[in-house]
Coordinates of C-alpha atoms in Angstrom, one line a residue:
X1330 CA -16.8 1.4 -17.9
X1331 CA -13.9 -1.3 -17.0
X1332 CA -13.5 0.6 -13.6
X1333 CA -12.4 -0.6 -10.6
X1334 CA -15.3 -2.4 -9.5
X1335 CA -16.3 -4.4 -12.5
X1336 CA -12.7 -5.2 -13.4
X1337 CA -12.5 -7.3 -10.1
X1338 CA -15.7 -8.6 -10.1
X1339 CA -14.9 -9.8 -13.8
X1340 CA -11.8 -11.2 -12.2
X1341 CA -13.8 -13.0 -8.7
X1342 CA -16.0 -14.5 -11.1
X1343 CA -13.2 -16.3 -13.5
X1344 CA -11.5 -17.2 -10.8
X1345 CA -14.7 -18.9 -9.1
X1346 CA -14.8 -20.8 -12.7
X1347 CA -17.0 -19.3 -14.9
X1348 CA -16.3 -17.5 -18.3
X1349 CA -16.7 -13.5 -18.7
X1350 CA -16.7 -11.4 -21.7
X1351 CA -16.1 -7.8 -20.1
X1352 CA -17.7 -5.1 -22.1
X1353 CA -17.3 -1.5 -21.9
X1354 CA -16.6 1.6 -23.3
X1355 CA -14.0 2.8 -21.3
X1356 CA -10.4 0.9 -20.3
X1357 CA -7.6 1.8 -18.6
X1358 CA -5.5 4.4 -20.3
X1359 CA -9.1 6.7 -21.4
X1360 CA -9.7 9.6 -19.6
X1361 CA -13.2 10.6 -19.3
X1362 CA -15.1 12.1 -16.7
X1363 CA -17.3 9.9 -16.4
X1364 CA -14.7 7.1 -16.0
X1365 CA -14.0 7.6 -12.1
X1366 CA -11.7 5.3 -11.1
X1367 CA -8.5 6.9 -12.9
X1368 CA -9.2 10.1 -10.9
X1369 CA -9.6 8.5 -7.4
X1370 CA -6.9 9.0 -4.3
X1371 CA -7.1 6.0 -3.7
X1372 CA -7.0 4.7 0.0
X1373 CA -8.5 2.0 2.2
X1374 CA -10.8 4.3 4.4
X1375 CA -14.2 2.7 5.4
X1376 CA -17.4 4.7 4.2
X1377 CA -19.8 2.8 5.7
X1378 CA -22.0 3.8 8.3
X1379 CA -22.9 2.3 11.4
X1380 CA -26.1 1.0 10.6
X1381 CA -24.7 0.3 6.7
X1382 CA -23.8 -3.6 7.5
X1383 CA -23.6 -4.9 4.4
X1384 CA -21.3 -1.6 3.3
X1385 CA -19.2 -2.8 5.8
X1386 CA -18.5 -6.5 4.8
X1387 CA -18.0 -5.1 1.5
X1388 CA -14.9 -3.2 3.1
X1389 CA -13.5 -5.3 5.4
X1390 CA -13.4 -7.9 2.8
X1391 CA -11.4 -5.9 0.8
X1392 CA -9.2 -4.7 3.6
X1393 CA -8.1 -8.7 4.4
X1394 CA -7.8 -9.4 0.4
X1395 CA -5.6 -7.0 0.0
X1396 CA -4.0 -8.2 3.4
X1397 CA -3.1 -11.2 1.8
X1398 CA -2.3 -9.5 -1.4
X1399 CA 0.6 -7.0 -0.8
X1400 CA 2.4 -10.6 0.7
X1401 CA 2.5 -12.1 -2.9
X1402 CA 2.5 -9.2 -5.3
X1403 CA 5.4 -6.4 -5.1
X1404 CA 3.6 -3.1 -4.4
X1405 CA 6.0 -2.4 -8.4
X1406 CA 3.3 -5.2 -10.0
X1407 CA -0.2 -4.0 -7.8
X1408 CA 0.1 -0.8 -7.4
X1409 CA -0.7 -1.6 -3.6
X1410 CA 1.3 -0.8 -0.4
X1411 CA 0.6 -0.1 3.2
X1412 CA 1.3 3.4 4.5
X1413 CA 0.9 4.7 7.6
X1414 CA -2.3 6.9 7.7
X1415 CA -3.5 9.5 10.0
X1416 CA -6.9 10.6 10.5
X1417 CA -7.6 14.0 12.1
X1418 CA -10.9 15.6 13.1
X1419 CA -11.6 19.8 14.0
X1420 CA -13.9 18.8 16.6
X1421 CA -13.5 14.9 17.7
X1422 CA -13.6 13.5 20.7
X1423 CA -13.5 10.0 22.9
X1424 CA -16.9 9.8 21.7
X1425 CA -16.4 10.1 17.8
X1426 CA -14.1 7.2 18.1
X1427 CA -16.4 5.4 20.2
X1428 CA -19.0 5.4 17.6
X1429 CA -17.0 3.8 14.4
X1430 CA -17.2 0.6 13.9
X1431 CA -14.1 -0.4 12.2
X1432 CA -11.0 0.4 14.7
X1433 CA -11.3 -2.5 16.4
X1434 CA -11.0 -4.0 13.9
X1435 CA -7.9 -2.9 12.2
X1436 CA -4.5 -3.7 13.6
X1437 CA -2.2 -1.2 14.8
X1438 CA -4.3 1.8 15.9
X1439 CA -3.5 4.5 18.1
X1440 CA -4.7 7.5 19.3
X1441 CA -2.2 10.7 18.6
X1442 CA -1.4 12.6 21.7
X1443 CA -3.1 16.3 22.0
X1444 CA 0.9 17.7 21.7
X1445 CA 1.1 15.9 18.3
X1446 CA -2.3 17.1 16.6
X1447 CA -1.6 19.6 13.9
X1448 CA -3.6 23.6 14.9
X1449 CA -7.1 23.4 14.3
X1450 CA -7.9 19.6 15.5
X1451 CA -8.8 18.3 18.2
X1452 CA -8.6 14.6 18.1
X1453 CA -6.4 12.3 16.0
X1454 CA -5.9 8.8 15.2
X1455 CA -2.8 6.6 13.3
X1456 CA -3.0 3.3 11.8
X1457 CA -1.5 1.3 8.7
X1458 CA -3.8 1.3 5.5
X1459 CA -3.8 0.6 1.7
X1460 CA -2.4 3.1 -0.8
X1461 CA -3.7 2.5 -4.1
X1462 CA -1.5 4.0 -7.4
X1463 CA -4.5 3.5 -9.3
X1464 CA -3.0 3.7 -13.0
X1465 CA -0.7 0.5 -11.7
X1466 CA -4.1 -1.1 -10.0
X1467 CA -6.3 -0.9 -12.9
X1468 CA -3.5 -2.3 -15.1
X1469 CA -2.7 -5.2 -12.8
X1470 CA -6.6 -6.2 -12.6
X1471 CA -6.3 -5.7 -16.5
X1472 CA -3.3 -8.3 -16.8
X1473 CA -5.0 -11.2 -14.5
X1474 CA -8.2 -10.7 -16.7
X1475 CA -5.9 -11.4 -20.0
X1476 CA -4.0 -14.0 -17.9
X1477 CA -6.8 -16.1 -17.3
X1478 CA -7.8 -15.6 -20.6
X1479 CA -11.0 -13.4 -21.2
X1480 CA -12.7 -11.5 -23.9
X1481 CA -13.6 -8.1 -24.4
X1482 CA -15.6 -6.0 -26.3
X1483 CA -15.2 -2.0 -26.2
X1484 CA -19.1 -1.1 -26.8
X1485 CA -21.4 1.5 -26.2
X1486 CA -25.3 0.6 -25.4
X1487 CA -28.5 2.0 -25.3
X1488 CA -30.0 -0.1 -22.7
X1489 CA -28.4 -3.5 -20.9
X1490 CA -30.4 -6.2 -22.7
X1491 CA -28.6 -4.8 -25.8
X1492 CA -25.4 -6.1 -24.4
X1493 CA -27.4 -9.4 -24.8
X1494 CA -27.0 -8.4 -28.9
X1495 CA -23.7 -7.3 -29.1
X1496 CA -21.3 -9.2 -31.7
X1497 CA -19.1 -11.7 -30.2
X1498 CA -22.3 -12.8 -27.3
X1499 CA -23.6 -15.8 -28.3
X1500 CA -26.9 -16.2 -26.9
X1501 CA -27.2 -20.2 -26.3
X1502 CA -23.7 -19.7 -24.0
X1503 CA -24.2 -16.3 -21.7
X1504 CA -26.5 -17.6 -19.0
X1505 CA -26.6 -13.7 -17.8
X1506 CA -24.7 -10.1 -17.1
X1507 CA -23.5 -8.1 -14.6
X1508 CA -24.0 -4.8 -14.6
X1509 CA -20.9 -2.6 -12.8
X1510 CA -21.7 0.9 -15.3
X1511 CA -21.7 3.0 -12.4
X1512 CA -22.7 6.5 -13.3
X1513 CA -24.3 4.8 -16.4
X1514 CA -27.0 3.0 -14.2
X1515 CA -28.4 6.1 -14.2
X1516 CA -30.2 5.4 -17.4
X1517 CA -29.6 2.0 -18.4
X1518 CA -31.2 0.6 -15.5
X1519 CA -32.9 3.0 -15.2
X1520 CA -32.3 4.0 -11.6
X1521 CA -33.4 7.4 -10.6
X1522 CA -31.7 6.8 -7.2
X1523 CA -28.2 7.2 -8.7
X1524 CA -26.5 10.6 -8.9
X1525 CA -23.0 12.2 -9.7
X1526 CA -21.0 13.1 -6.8
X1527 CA -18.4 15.2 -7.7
X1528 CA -14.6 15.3 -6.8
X1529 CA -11.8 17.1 -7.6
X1530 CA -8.7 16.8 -6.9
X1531 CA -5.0 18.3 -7.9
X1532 CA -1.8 16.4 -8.5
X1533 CA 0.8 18.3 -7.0
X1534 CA 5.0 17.4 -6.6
X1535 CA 6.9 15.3 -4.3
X1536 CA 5.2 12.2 -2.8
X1537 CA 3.9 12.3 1.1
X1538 CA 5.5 11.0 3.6
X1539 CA 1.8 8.9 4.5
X1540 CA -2.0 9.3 3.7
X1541 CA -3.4 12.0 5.6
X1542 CA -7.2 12.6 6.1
X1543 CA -8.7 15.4 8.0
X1544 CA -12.3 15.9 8.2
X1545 CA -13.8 19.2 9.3
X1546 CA -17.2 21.0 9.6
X1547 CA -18.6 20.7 5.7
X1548 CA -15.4 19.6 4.5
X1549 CA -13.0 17.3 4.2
X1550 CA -8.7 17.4 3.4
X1551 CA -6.8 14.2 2.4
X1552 CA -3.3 13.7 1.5
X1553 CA -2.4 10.2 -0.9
X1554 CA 0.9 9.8 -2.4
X1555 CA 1.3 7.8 -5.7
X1556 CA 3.5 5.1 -4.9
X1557 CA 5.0 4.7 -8.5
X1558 CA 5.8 8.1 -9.2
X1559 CA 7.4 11.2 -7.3
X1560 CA 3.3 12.8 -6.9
X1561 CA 0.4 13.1 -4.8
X1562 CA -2.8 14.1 -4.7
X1563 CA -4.9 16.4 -3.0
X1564 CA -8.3 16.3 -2.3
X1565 CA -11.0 16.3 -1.7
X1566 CA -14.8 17.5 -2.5
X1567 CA -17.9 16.3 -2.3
X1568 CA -20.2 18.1 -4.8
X1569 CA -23.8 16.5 -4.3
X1570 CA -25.4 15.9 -7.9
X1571 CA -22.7 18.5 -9.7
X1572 CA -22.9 17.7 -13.5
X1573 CA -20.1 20.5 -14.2
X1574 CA -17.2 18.9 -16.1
X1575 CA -14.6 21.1 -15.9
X1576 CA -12.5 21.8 -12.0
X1577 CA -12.8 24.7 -10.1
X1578 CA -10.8 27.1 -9.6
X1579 CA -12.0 28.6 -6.1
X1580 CA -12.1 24.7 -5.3
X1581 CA -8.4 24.5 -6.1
X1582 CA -7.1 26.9 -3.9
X1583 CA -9.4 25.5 -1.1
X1584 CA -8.1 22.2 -1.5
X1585 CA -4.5 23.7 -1.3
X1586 CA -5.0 25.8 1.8
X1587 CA -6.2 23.0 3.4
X1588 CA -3.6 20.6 2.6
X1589 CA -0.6 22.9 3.7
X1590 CA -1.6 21.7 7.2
X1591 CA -1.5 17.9 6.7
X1592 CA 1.2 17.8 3.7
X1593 CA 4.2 20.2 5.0
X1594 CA 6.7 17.8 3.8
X1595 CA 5.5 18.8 0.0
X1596 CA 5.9 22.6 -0.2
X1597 CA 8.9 24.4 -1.8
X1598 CA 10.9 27.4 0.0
X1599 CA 8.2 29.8 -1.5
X1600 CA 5.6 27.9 1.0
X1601 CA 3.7 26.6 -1.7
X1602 CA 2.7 23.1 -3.8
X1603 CA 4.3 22.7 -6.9
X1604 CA 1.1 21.8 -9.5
X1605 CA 1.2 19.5 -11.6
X1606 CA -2.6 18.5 -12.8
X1607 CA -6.4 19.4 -11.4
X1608 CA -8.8 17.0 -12.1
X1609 CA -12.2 16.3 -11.9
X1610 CA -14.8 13.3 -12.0
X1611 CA -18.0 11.9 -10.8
X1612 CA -18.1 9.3 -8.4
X1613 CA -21.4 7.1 -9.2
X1614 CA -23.2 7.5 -6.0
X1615 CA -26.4 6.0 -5.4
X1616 CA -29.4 7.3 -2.4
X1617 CA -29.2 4.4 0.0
X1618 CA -26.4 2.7 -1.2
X1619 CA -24.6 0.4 -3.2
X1620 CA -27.2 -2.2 -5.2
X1621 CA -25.8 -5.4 -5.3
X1622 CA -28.3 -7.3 -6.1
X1623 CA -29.4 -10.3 -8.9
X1624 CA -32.9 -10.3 -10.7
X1625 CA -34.3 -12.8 -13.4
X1626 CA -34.4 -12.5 -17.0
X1627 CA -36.4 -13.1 -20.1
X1628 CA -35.0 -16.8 -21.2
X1629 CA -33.8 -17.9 -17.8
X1630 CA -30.9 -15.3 -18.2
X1631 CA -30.1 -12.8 -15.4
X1632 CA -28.8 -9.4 -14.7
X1633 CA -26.8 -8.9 -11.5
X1634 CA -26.1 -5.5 -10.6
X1635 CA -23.3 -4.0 -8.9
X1636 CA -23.0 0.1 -8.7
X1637 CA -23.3 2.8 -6.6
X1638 CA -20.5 2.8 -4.4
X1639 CA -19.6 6.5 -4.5
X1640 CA -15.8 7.5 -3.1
X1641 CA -16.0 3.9 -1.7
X1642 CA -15.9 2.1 -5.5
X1643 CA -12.0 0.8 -4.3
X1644 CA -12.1 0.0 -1.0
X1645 CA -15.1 -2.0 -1.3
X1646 CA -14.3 -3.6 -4.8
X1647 CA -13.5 -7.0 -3.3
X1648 CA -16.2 -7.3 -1.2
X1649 CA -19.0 -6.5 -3.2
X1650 CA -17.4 -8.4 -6.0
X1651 CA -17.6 -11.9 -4.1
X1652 CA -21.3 -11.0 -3.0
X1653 CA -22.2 -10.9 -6.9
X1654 CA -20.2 -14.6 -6.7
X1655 CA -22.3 -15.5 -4.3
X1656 CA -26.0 -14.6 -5.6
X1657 CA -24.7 -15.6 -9.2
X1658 CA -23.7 -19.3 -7.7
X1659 CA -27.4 -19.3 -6.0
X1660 CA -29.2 -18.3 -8.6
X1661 CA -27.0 -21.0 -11.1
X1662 CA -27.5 -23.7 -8.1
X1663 CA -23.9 -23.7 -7.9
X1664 CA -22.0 -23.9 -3.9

């Protein structure tokens, strides 16, 4: 699967010198649900833990690459942009703050004053963070692959050391792979640890003024506009291990009542979002965690692997993609 995550660690690696042949058997422009990143919001929000350090280098890597980014590349080319974004919680307080590890972190924060919170919260917070269209994203990573000139192969394999096979891989060059297959760890690892992790979502008319997140007791309600088109989407769910395919209807109309609050801006005169899509697709979770991480091979090769990152797969994509640079120049004696 060319998503998000092994398109830019294909793209850290050529750019720290070395030649990649990206395989896969989904690209941008297939829909499948078990290609996630064409489904996702996307937004920089951090999903680490507290005690999930190396989670959180992942994302705050990202967070100052695409810092750097947005100054070079017109948000029309990336696909990326800074909005403001709000964060709203049913039941916060100083404490819930007080127990995060990023604001301090991130520029620009402030707390919303109790006359500004929408009903139903009781603690709010506004900053600036990454919007990510993610059909412009995906293509951009896509176009400095071919810029700086690699190969592909679309494939489908039984097990990784048959990419090792494929037509096109010469043996005496590859001196190993990394594997960013998400979902498809599951069984080409295999890694009983990873699991589907369900989200829907539903595209609906107008585009929000910011990204709104709201996160109450079992549930959460964000709010990301598409920067390239007149849309946004809706979200969110988080169905633990739910294999089902096909959206929900009583999920829908949760997802809607919930987003009136946060999204005003988008509803017509009837009180109500115009519809234009509900999707589904299953973030590649993993119990405990990403695994990024680089074991040997049979003929001095090795296999580096980089999946599990959930609903974090974007923000973290940078991050995790420069720790696979890092054990891959190790393990090749490289600095």
């Amino acid at each position: 699967r060319a998503g998000v995550v092994g398109l830019q660690t294909a793209l850290s690696l050529l750019e720290a010198g070395y030649g990649v042949i990206v395989v896969a058997k989904y690209w941008p422009g297939d829909k499948s649900i078990d290609y996630t990143s064409p489904w996702a919001g996307a937004h920089w929000r951090p999903h680490a833990a507290v005690d999930e350090l190396e989670l959180q280098k992942y994302e705050m890597a990202t967070f100052r690459y695409w810092t750097e980014m947005v100054k070079k590349v017109p948000k029309e080319e990336c696909g990326v942009t800074i909005l403001p974004d709000t964060y709203f919680w049913d039941s916060g307080n100083p404490e819930t703050i007080s127990a995060l590890w990023w604001p301090n972190l991130i520029p620009n924060i402030r707390m919303i004053p109790e006359s500004d919170l929408i009903p139903g919260t009781t603690l709010g917070m506004m900053y600036h963070s990454f919007c990510i269209d993610v059909p412009m994203y995906l293509d951009y990573l896509v176009g400095k692959l071919g810029d700086l000139g690699v190969k592909t192969i679309t494939a489908e394999v039984d097990t990784l050391e048959d990419v090792f096979e494929l037509p096109g891989i010469e043996d005496d060059v590859v001196v190993g792979m990394v594997n960013c297959t998400g979902m498809g760890a599951l069984n080409l690892v295999p890694d009983e640890k990873v699991y589907p992790m369900k989200g829907q979502t539903v595209i609906v008319k107008g585009r929000a003024k910011q990204i709104t997140f709201r996160k109450g007791e079992g549930y959460v309600a964000y709010v990301v506009p598409r920067i390239g088109e007149e849309i946004t989407v809706l979200g969110g769910t988080q169905g633990v291990r739910d294999w089902d395919p096909e959206p929900n209807s009583a999920v829908t109309e949760e997802i809607l009542k919930r987003c009136k609050a946060i999204a005003p801006e988008l509803l017509n005169e009837k009180g109500e979002f115009e519809i234009i899509a509900v999707q589904a697709g299953r973030r590649p979770s993993r119990e405990g965690g990403p695994r990024v991480a680089l074991v040997k091979h049979a003929g001095g090769k090795f296999i580096c692997h980089n999946y599990g990152h959930g609903g974090a797969g974007y923000q973290s994509s940078f991050g995790s993609a420069m720790e696979v640079v890092s054990l891959v120049n190790g393990f090749l004696g490289r600095k």
